[in-house]
């Protein structure tokens, strides 16, 4: 009664202040029934304390210092949740902070990068003028460069020549200065390594792609994957428009919206006696969804047919490196002579003189060997950049490449790397993984071989163990009698052709001595096979039908055994599970405990900021799971990037789909329990007025969570975290660790754990800075799962009665258009190149059957609710929903198979030469293979005979295509021959540039 008296006189029970005139004139709410069925009017809603709402459910908190879960009364007699109010206040601050931070980050990143670019250009011109002045004083040349101009133009005025390559470990000022210059170079490399057109076409600088004029369907930028990705986006966009239009038509044809407004206002259904607006709505949904599924199914199938034809046409008009290579599997481990393998291929396939070279995939499964090869391969990049900078070309003046003083001593020590590589080679640590790419000079010969042969024979020797002998005898076939099949052996035409030997064939694949013997391998004199005794075999090296490119081949993963892949797959599952549990504990549980559960029990809606926060946190949690998923997938051991991407798309789609369904189901649990299938669609009079409120509240809660939190705010937050935050964060951390001398060494070591690649805290080299500030790849595999899961979540709105369900798909249409602009504009500009194929898009096309199957399931759902496909009162009738969902998946997969899901082969319309393709793409099967590059540099004689044109001493990496231009000018690593190649110097052509630079410290020496 005291509280009622306060309401009558206009005193707020929460603050003790008077209501305003407008608040007193506001109409009092009607009597409401709470969860305990106790009547409560607006004058008696508060408890005796005057702060708690007696009408809402009391959900006490268990921890005193955490936000309360009790509902309170505000000054207007309305309910509010203190946790929701606090989150709203914090959320408003965070929104303003994020907007300001994003603006400052964009401006700061633009200023920092451009300042470093101008600084590099200014220093380059200064060094160039100094070199020209030195050249005019001394006309003596050394390998095309002046005697003193090289090191003179690279040494800053403040650094003595004797300190050019001296390790600055003892000089802290020198260490900080070099680290600062390396950070500046890293920021500049972030801009330089973004996507550019390195075909040049007569221009002095590589041209950045213009997203407004770029024709992704015709220009060969990242392979066929990029235009396929944008085309898939268009399918999502068009499907959303069609769905929104169909649902809008249903809403216009039915009287559901005015009926709901009347019932919610009058709390009575009797005035609709004799009318059938609910049944009409259900019937319209039933027939409309059936028609919608047919339309979307036809659109999907026709779009897939367009994708297949596009891939064929794109491959017919564009040449790539895979058009010149045969991928062999099943080679013996001792097959490490590229020249011998080239001879075997030429003789067995009768193509003498048509094989350009061989790129053998070496077994790098041993961790120590892999790390050593990786370090030496990285050092080749460092020396190439230093040599490019010393050349003082136009691009070098603009900051491409870096000075020797920004490289560590061990990175420039050619002799140490050469000795270490030859030691590894002589010790037999570099063995063949069983895979190799044979590169031909023309596509015509490749198509002729590929259409006629499925493999070749290679004679080898094995020395099996006792257990291996027993395993082989279990899979031996019958005894045969015949001659050798390896026609590459000397004297084969006369001697071996006539000799006939007894042999048995292997019926299954088996591993013997580390070599995988494929089914069909011949074992000669198998009856006398014994442990420890050498036996002659002829292996079947089959030709794989894949779509690998040199840049989509994961060279360091070759040799990974199947059991290791299985173990890594289980580790992947464990990592994903642990990450999901941590996210559930740290993110989902607090949200459900303090926001979702109290509001669900009290049937109250959260504030706008809190509702969007739920969607944003779900999107961020999905991004975190995506990062864990990607890192775990990369650690499994796939040697094929398309296979790795396909598995990532499958796993990430499943994880995100499961995570989204669980999150939304838990967040809307109380709304689903109270509102799902609450309204009887056969008659209005069979329903209580509150039932309409329950089902419409379910849709409203779902709608508030989705828009814009899920669709837009989460995406923008994720892009901001991926685009701008890494650059700003790494810039701050690297300057704190490497440019400031005030931190103790243990703290610096700790901070390096938060820096990519975890550099040593002594001083930062330019190559390490490039890794730290590396721009993100245009990784399409990251994006595809979002275009499957998001439509699936939106199509779940079809299972709820609402006249506004079309709005969800209208916003989905806007989201698809927004994502198209986002990917076509900023993402394409700031990303690093990444070659893609059609395999990931093919998987996405198959996964698109999931949202289509949901439409067919919704068709069955509304068929039951309107008693067309069963009776709504019978639970068993709803089994048809699951049956139709499974049927939709099967029909879609079958339709794709019929339309040519496995037939992407095309006939080349342009017979481009290998040389032209190399100069257009800049990468080859040789300069991407790390062991082949090191072998060409330090052990060229081990390549064998007849493979001079396949030598590659300059490695390739996207963003460093200018190094291939440098190699072309120097005349090394090209198919035209290495005109200045010096085998005695182990192929290190950089010695021509850096010959006057001592890599072991000390002062430069003149020759």
CSV table of N, CA, C and O in Angstrom, one decimal, residues 203-298:
chain,number,residue,atom,x,y,z
A,203,UNK,N,55.3,-1.2,-68.4
A,203,UNK,CA,55.3,-0.2,-67.4
A,203,UNK,C,56.5,-0.4,-66.4
A,203,UNK,O,56.9,-1.5,-66.2
A,204,UNK,N,56.9,0.7,-65.8
A,204,UNK,CA,58.1,0.6,-64.9
A,204,UNK,C,57.7,0.1,-63.5
A,204,UNK,O,58.5,-0.5,-62.8
A,205,UNK,N,56.5,0.3,-63.1
A,205,UNK,CA,56.0,-0.1,-61.8
A,205,UNK,C,54.9,-1.1,-61.9
A,205,UNK,O,54.1,-1.0,-62.8
A,206,UNK,N,54.8,-2.1,-61.0
A,206,UNK,CA,53.6,-3.0,-61.0
A,206,UNK,C,52.3,-2.2,-60.7
A,206,UNK,O,52.3,-1.4,-59.8
A,207,UNK,N,51.3,-2.5,-61.4
A,207,UNK,CA,50.0,-1.8,-61.3
A,207,UNK,C,49.1,-2.5,-60.2
A,207,UNK,O,49.0,-3.7,-60.3
A,208,UNK,N,48.6,-1.7,-59.3
A,208,UNK,CA,47.6,-2.3,-58.4
A,208,UNK,C,46.3,-2.4,-59.1
A,208,UNK,O,45.9,-1.6,-59.9
A,209,UNK,N,45.6,-3.5,-58.7
A,209,UNK,CA,44.3,-3.7,-59.4
A,209,UNK,C,43.3,-2.7,-59.0
A,209,UNK,O,43.2,-2.3,-57.8
A,210,UNK,N,42.5,-2.2,-59.9
A,210,UNK,CA,41.4,-1.3,-59.7
A,210,UNK,C,40.1,-2.0,-59.5
A,210,UNK,O,39.6,-2.7,-60.5
A,211,UNK,N,39.5,-2.1,-58.3
A,211,UNK,CA,38.3,-2.9,-58.1
A,211,UNK,C,37.1,-2.4,-58.9
A,211,UNK,O,36.2,-3.2,-59.1
A,212,UNK,N,37.2,-1.2,-59.4
A,212,UNK,CA,36.0,-0.7,-60.2
A,212,UNK,C,36.1,-1.1,-61.6
A,212,UNK,O,35.0,-1.3,-62.2
A,213,UNK,N,37.3,-1.3,-62.1
A,213,UNK,CA,37.4,-1.6,-63.6
A,213,UNK,C,37.9,-3.1,-63.7
A,213,UNK,O,38.0,-3.5,-64.9
A,214,UNK,N,38.2,-3.7,-62.7
A,214,UNK,CA,38.8,-5.1,-62.8
A,214,UNK,C,37.7,-6.1,-63.2
A,214,UNK,O,36.6,-6.1,-62.7
A,215,UNK,N,38.0,-6.9,-64.2
A,215,UNK,CA,37.1,-7.9,-64.7
A,215,UNK,C,37.6,-9.2,-64.2
A,215,UNK,O,38.5,-9.8,-64.8
A,216,UNK,N,37.1,-9.7,-63.1
A,216,UNK,CA,37.6,-10.9,-62.5
A,216,UNK,C,37.3,-12.2,-63.4
A,216,UNK,O,37.9,-13.2,-63.2
A,217,UNK,N,36.3,-12.1,-64.3
A,217,UNK,CA,35.9,-13.2,-65.1
A,217,UNK,C,36.9,-13.4,-66.2
A,217,UNK,O,37.0,-14.5,-66.8
A,218,UNK,N,37.6,-12.4,-66.7
A,218,UNK,CA,38.6,-12.5,-67.8
A,218,UNK,C,40.0,-12.4,-67.4
A,218,UNK,O,40.9,-13.1,-67.9
A,219,UNK,N,40.3,-11.6,-66.4
A,219,UNK,CA,41.7,-11.4,-66.0
A,219,UNK,C,42.2,-12.5,-65.1
A,219,UNK,O,41.4,-12.9,-64.2
A,220,UNK,N,43.3,-13.1,-65.4
A,220,UNK,CA,43.9,-14.2,-64.6
A,220,UNK,C,44.6,-13.6,-63.4
A,220,UNK,O,45.8,-13.2,-63.5
A,221,UNK,N,43.9,-13.5,-62.3
A,221,UNK,CA,44.4,-12.8,-61.1
A,221,UNK,C,44.8,-13.9,-60.0
A,221,UNK,O,46.0,-13.9,-59.6
A,222,UNK,N,43.9,-14.7,-59.7
A,222,UNK,CA,44.1,-15.7,-58.7
A,222,UNK,C,43.6,-17.1,-59.2
A,222,UNK,O,43.2,-18.0,-58.4
A,223,UNK,N,43.5,-17.3,-60.5
A,223,UNK,CA,43.0,-18.5,-61.0
A,223,UNK,C,41.5,-18.4,-61.1
A,223,UNK,O,40.8,-17.4,-60.9
A,224,UNK,N,40.8,-19.5,-61.4
A,224,UNK,CA,39.3,-19.5,-61.6
A,224,UNK,C,38.6,-19.4,-60.3
A,224,UNK,O,37.4,-19.1,-60.3
A,225,UNK,N,39.3,-19.5,-59.1
A,225,UNK,CA,38.6,-19.5,-57.9
A,225,UNK,C,37.9,-18.2,-57.5
A,225,UNK,O,36.8,-18.1,-56.9
A,226,UNK,N,38.6,-17.1,-57.9
A,226,UNK,CA,38.1,-15.7,-57.5
A,226,UNK,C,36.8,-15.4,-58.3
A,226,UNK,O,35.8,-15.0,-57.6
A,227,UNK,N,36.7,-15.6,-59.6
A,227,UNK,CA,35.4,-15.3,-60.3
A,227,UNK,C,34.3,-16.3,-59.8
A,227,UNK,O,33.1,-15.9,-59.7
A,228,UNK,N,34.7,-17.5,-59.5
A,228,UNK,CA,33.7,-18.5,-59.0
A,228,UNK,C,33.1,-18.1,-57.7
A,228,UNK,O,31.9,-18.2,-57.4
A,229,UNK,N,34.0,-17.5,-56.8
A,229,UNK,CA,33.6,-17.0,-55.5
A,229,UNK,C,32.6,-15.9,-55.6
A,229,UNK,O,31.5,-15.9,-55.0
A,230,UNK,N,32.9,-14.9,-56.5
A,230,UNK,CA,31.9,-13.8,-56.7
A,230,UNK,C,30.6,-14.3,-57.3
A,230,UNK,O,29.6,-13.7,-57.0
A,231,UNK,N,30.7,-15.3,-58.2
A,231,UNK,CA,29.5,-15.8,-58.8
A,231,UNK,C,28.6,-16.5,-57.7
A,231,UNK,O,27.4,-16.4,-57.7
A,232,UNK,N,29.3,-17.2,-56.8
A,232,UNK,CA,28.5,-17.9,-55.7
A,232,UNK,C,27.9,-16.8,-54.8
A,232,UNK,O,26.7,-17.1,-54.4
A,233,UNK,N,28.5,-15.7,-54.6
A,233,UNK,CA,27.9,-14.7,-53.9
A,233,UNK,C,26.6,-14.2,-54.5
A,233,UNK,O,25.6,-13.9,-53.9
A,234,UNK,N,26.7,-14.1,-55.9
A,234,UNK,CA,25.5,-13.6,-56.6
A,234,UNK,C,24.3,-14.6,-56.4
A,234,UNK,O,23.2,-14.2,-56.4
A,235,UNK,N,24.6,-15.9,-56.3
A,235,UNK,CA,23.6,-16.9,-56.1
A,235,UNK,C,22.9,-16.7,-54.7
A,235,UNK,O,21.7,-16.8,-54.6
A,236,UNK,N,23.7,-16.4,-53.7
A,236,UNK,CA,23.2,-16.1,-52.4
A,236,UNK,C,22.3,-14.9,-52.4
A,236,UNK,O,21.2,-14.8,-51.9
A,237,UNK,N,22.8,-13.9,-53.2
A,237,UNK,CA,22.1,-12.6,-53.3
A,237,UNK,C,20.7,-12.8,-54.0
A,237,UNK,O,19.7,-12.4,-53.5
A,238,UNK,N,20.7,-13.5,-55.1
A,238,UNK,CA,19.5,-13.7,-55.9
A,238,UNK,C,18.5,-14.6,-55.1
A,238,UNK,O,17.3,-14.4,-55.1
A,239,UNK,N,19.0,-15.7,-54.4
A,239,UNK,CA,18.2,-16.5,-53.6
A,239,UNK,C,17.5,-15.8,-52.5
A,239,UNK,O,16.3,-16.0,-52.2
A,240,UNK,N,18.2,-14.8,-51.9
A,240,UNK,CA,17.6,-14.0,-50.8
A,240,UNK,C,16.5,-13.1,-51.4
A,240,UNK,O,15.5,-13.0,-50.7
A,241,UNK,N,16.8,-12.5,-52.5
A,241,UNK,CA,15.7,-11.7,-53.1
A,241,UNK,C,14.5,-12.5,-53.4
A,241,UNK,O,13.4,-12.0,-53.1
A,242,UNK,N,14.6,-13.6,-54.0
A,242,UNK,CA,13.5,-14.5,-54.3
A,242,UNK,C,12.7,-14.9,-53.1
A,242,UNK,O,11.5,-14.8,-53.1
A,243,UNK,N,13.4,-15.3,-52.0
A,243,UNK,CA,12.8,-15.7,-50.8
A,243,UNK,C,12.0,-14.5,-50.2
A,243,UNK,O,10.9,-14.6,-49.7
A,244,UNK,N,12.7,-13.3,-50.1
A,244,UNK,CA,12.0,-12.2,-49.5
A,244,UNK,C,10.8,-11.8,-50.3
A,244,UNK,O,9.7,-11.4,-49.7
A,245,UNK,N,10.9,-11.8,-51.6
A,245,UNK,CA,9.7,-11.5,-52.5
A,245,UNK,C,8.6,-12.5,-52.3
A,245,UNK,O,7.4,-12.1,-52.2
A,246,UNK,N,8.9,-13.8,-52.1
A,246,UNK,CA,7.8,-14.8,-52.0
A,246,UNK,C,7.1,-14.6,-50.6
A,246,UNK,O,5.9,-14.7,-50.5
A,247,UNK,N,7.9,-14.4,-49.5
A,247,UNK,CA,7.3,-14.2,-48.2
A,247,UNK,C,6.6,-12.9,-48.1
A,247,UNK,O,5.5,-12.8,-47.4
A,248,UNK,N,7.0,-11.9,-48.8
A,248,UNK,CA,6.3,-10.6,-48.8
A,248,UNK,C,4.9,-10.8,-49.5
A,248,UNK,O,3.9,-10.2,-49.1
A,249,UNK,N,4.9,-11.6,-50.5
A,249,UNK,CA,3.6,-11.9,-51.2
A,249,UNK,C,2.7,-12.6,-50.3
A,249,UNK,O,1.5,-12.3,-50.3
A,250,UNK,N,3.2,-13.6,-49.5
A,250,UNK,CA,2.4,-14.3,-48.6
A,250,UNK,C,1.8,-13.4,-47.5
A,250,UNK,O,0.6,-13.4,-47.2
A,251,UNK,N,2.6,-12.4,-47.1
A,251,UNK,CA,2.1,-11.5,-46.1
A,251,UNK,C,1.0,-10.6,-46.6
A,251,UNK,O,0.1,-10.2,-45.9
A,252,UNK,N,1.2,-10.2,-47.9
A,252,UNK,CA,0.2,-9.3,-48.5
A,252,UNK,C,-1.1,-10.0,-48.8
A,252,UNK,O,-2.2,-9.4,-48.7
A,253,UNK,N,-1.0,-11.3,-49.1
A,253,UNK,CA,-2.2,-12.1,-49.4
A,253,UNK,C,-3.0,-12.5,-48.2
A,253,UNK,O,-4.2,-12.8,-48.3
A,254,UNK,N,-2.4,-12.6,-47.0
A,254,UNK,CA,-3.0,-13.0,-45.8
A,254,UNK,C,-3.4,-11.8,-44.9
A,254,UNK,O,-2.9,-10.7,-45.1
A,255,UNK,N,-4.3,-12.1,-44.0
A,255,UNK,CA,-4.7,-11.0,-43.0
A,255,UNK,C,-4.1,-11.3,-41.7
A,255,UNK,O,-4.7,-10.9,-40.7
A,256,UNK,N,-2.9,-11.9,-41.7
A,256,UNK,CA,-2.3,-12.2,-40.4
A,256,UNK,C,-1.9,-11.0,-39.6
A,256,UNK,O,-2.1,-10.9,-38.4
A,257,UNK,N,-1.3,-10.0,-40.3
A,257,UNK,CA,-0.8,-8.8,-39.6
A,257,UNK,C,-1.8,-8.0,-38.9
A,257,UNK,O,-1.7,-7.7,-37.7
A,258,UNK,N,-3.0,-7.6,-39.6
A,258,UNK,CA,-4.0,-6.9,-38.9
A,258,UNK,C,-4.7,-7.7,-37.8
A,258,UNK,O,-5.1,-7.2,-36.7
A,259,UNK,N,-4.8,-9.0,-38.0
A,259,UNK,CA,-5.4,-9.9,-37.0
A,259,UNK,C,-4.5,-9.9,-35.7
A,259,UNK,O,-5.1,-9.8,-34.6
A,260,UNK,N,-3.2,-10.0,-35.8
A,260,UNK,CA,-2.3,-10.0,-34.7
A,260,UNK,C,-2.4,-8.7,-34.0
A,260,UNK,O,-2.4,-8.6,-32.7
A,261,UNK,N,-2.4,-7.6,-34.7
A,261,UNK,CA,-2.5,-6.3,-34.1
A,261,UNK,C,-3.8,-6.1,-33.2
A,261,UNK,O,-3.8,-5.6,-32.1
A,262,UNK,N,-4.9,-6.6,-33.8
A,262,UNK,CA,-6.2,-6.6,-33.1
A,262,UNK,C,-6.2,-7.4,-31.8
A,262,UNK,O,-6.6,-7.0,-30.7
A,263,UNK,N,-5.7,-8.7,-31.9
A,263,UNK,CA,-5.7,-9.6,-30.8
A,263,UNK,C,-4.8,-9.0,-29.7
A,263,UNK,O,-5.1,-9.1,-28.5
A,264,UNK,N,-3.6,-8.6,-30.0
A,264,UNK,CA,-2.6,-8.1,-29.0
A,264,UNK,C,-3.2,-6.8,-28.4
A,264,UNK,O,-2.8,-6.5,-27.2
A,265,UNK,N,-4.0,-6.1,-29.0
A,265,UNK,CA,-4.6,-4.8,-28.5
A,265,UNK,C,-5.8,-5.1,-27.6
A,265,UNK,O,-5.9,-4.5,-26.5
A,266,UNK,N,-6.7,-6.0,-28.1
A,266,UNK,CA,-8.0,-6.2,-27.3
A,266,UNK,C,-7.9,-7.4,-26.4
A,266,UNK,O,-8.8,-7.6,-25.6
A,267,UNK,N,-6.9,-8.3,-26.6
A,267,UNK,CA,-6.7,-9.5,-25.8
A,267,UNK,C,-8.0,-10.4,-26.0
A,267,UNK,O,-8.5,-11.0,-25.0
A,268,UNK,N,-8.5,-10.4,-27.2
A,268,UNK,CA,-9.7,-11.2,-27.4
A,268,UNK,C,-9.6,-11.8,-28.8
A,268,UNK,O,-9.1,-11.1,-29.8
A,269,UNK,N,-10.2,-13.0,-29.0
A,269,UNK,CA,-10.2,-13.6,-30.4
A,269,UNK,C,-11.6,-13.8,-30.9
A,269,UNK,O,-11.8,-14.4,-31.9
A,270,UNK,N,-12.6,-13.4,-30.1
A,270,UNK,CA,-14.0,-13.7,-30.5
A,270,UNK,C,-14.5,-13.0,-31.7
A,270,UNK,O,-15.4,-13.4,-32.4
A,271,UNK,N,-13.9,-11.8,-31.9
A,271,UNK,CA,-14.4,-11.1,-33.1
A,271,UNK,C,-13.9,-11.7,-34.4
A,271,UNK,O,-14.4,-11.3,-35.5
A,272,UNK,N,-13.1,-12.7,-34.4
A,272,UNK,CA,-12.6,-13.4,-35.6
A,272,UNK,C,-13.4,-14.7,-35.8
A,272,UNK,O,-12.9,-15.6,-36.5
A,273,UNK,N,-14.5,-14.9,-35.1
A,273,UNK,CA,-15.3,-16.1,-35.2
A,273,UNK,C,-15.8,-16.2,-36.7
A,273,UNK,O,-16.3,-15.2,-37.2
A,274,UNK,N,-15.7,-17.4,-37.3
A,274,UNK,CA,-16.1,-17.6,-38.6
A,274,UNK,C,-15.1,-17.2,-39.7
A,274,UNK,O,-15.3,-17.4,-40.9
A,275,UNK,N,-14.0,-16.6,-39.3
A,275,UNK,CA,-12.9,-16.2,-40.2
A,275,UNK,C,-11.7,-17.2,-40.2
A,275,UNK,O,-11.6,-17.9,-39.1
A,276,UNK,N,-11.0,-17.3,-41.2
A,276,UNK,CA,-9.9,-18.3,-41.3
A,276,UNK,C,-8.6,-17.6,-41.7
A,276,UNK,O,-7.9,-18.1,-42.6
A,277,UNK,N,-8.2,-16.5,-41.1
A,277,UNK,CA,-6.9,-15.9,-41.5
A,277,UNK,C,-5.7,-16.8,-41.2
A,277,UNK,O,-4.7,-16.8,-41.9
A,278,UNK,N,-5.8,-17.6,-40.0
A,278,UNK,CA,-4.6,-18.4,-39.7
A,278,UNK,C,-4.5,-19.6,-40.7
A,278,UNK,O,-3.4,-19.8,-41.2
A,279,UNK,N,-5.6,-20.2,-41.1
A,279,UNK,CA,-5.5,-21.3,-42.0
A,279,UNK,C,-5.1,-20.8,-43.4
A,279,UNK,O,-4.3,-21.4,-44.1
A,280,UNK,N,-5.6,-19.6,-43.8
A,280,UNK,CA,-5.2,-19.1,-45.1
A,280,UNK,C,-3.7,-18.8,-45.1
A,280,UNK,O,-3.0,-19.0,-46.1
A,281,UNK,N,-3.2,-18.2,-44.0
A,281,UNK,CA,-1.7,-18.0,-43.9
A,281,UNK,C,-0.9,-19.2,-44.0
A,281,UNK,O,0.1,-19.3,-44.7
A,282,UNK,N,-1.3,-20.3,-43.3
A,282,UNK,CA,-0.6,-21.6,-43.3
A,282,UNK,C,-0.6,-22.2,-44.7
A,282,UNK,O,0.4,-22.7,-45.2
A,283,UNK,N,-1.8,-22.1,-45.3
A,283,UNK,CA,-1.9,-22.7,-46.7
A,283,UNK,C,-1.0,-21.9,-47.7
A,283,UNK,O,-0.4,-22.5,-48.6
A,284,UNK,N,-1.0,-20.6,-47.5
A,284,UNK,CA,-0.2,-19.7,-48.4
A,284,UNK,C,1.3,-20.1,-48.2
A,284,UNK,O,2.1,-20.1,-49.1
A,285,UNK,N,1.7,-20.2,-46.9
A,285,UNK,CA,3.1,-20.6,-46.6
A,285,UNK,C,3.4,-22.0,-47.2
A,285,UNK,O,4.5,-22.2,-47.8
A,286,UNK,N,2.5,-22.9,-47.1
A,286,UNK,CA,2.7,-24.3,-47.6
A,286,UNK,C,2.9,-24.3,-49.1
A,286,UNK,O,4.0,-24.8,-49.6
A,287,UNK,N,2.0,-23.7,-49.9
A,287,UNK,CA,2.2,-23.7,-51.3
A,287,UNK,C,3.3,-22.8,-51.8
A,287,UNK,O,4.0,-23.1,-52.7
A,288,UNK,N,3.5,-21.7,-51.1
A,288,UNK,CA,4.5,-20.7,-51.5
A,288,UNK,C,5.9,-21.3,-51.3
A,288,UNK,O,6.8,-21.1,-52.1
A,289,UNK,N,6.1,-22.0,-50.1
A,289,UNK,CA,7.4,-22.6,-49.9
A,289,UNK,C,7.7,-23.8,-50.8
A,289,UNK,O,8.8,-24.0,-51.2
A,290,UNK,N,6.6,-24.5,-51.2
A,290,UNK,CA,6.8,-25.5,-52.3
A,290,UNK,C,7.3,-24.9,-53.6
A,290,UNK,O,8.2,-25.4,-54.2
A,291,UNK,N,6.6,-23.8,-54.0
A,291,UNK,CA,7.0,-23.1,-55.2
A,291,UNK,C,8.4,-22.5,-55.0
A,291,UNK,O,9.2,-22.5,-56.0
A,292,UNK,N,8.7,-22.0,-53.8
A,292,UNK,CA,10.0,-21.4,-53.6
A,292,UNK,C,11.1,-22.4,-53.7
A,292,UNK,O,12.2,-22.1,-54.3
A,293,UNK,N,10.9,-23.6,-53.2
A,293,UNK,CA,11.9,-24.6,-53.3
A,293,UNK,C,12.2,-25.0,-54.7
A,293,UNK,O,13.4,-25.2,-55.2
A,294,UNK,N,11.2,-25.1,-55.5
A,294,UNK,CA,11.3,-25.5,-57.0
A,294,UNK,C,12.2,-24.4,-57.7
A,294,UNK,O,13.1,-24.7,-58.4
A,295,UNK,N,11.8,-23.1,-57.4
A,295,UNK,CA,12.6,-22.0,-58.0
A,295,UNK,C,14.0,-22.0,-57.6
A,295,UNK,O,14.9,-21.9,-58.4
A,296,UNK,N,14.2,-22.1,-56.3
A,296,UNK,CA,15.6,-22.1,-55.8
A,296,UNK,C,16.4,-23.3,-56.3
A,296,UNK,O,17.6,-23.2,-56.5
A,297,UNK,N,15.8,-24.4,-56.4
A,297,UNK,CA,16.4,-25.6,-56.8
A,297,UNK,C,16.9,-25.4,-58.3
A,297,UNK,O,18.0,-25.8,-58.7
A,298,UNK,N,16.0,-24.9,-59.1
A,298,UNK,CA,16.3,-24.7,-60.5
A,298,UNK,C,17.4,-23.6,-60.6
A,298,UNK,O,18.4,-23.8,-61.4
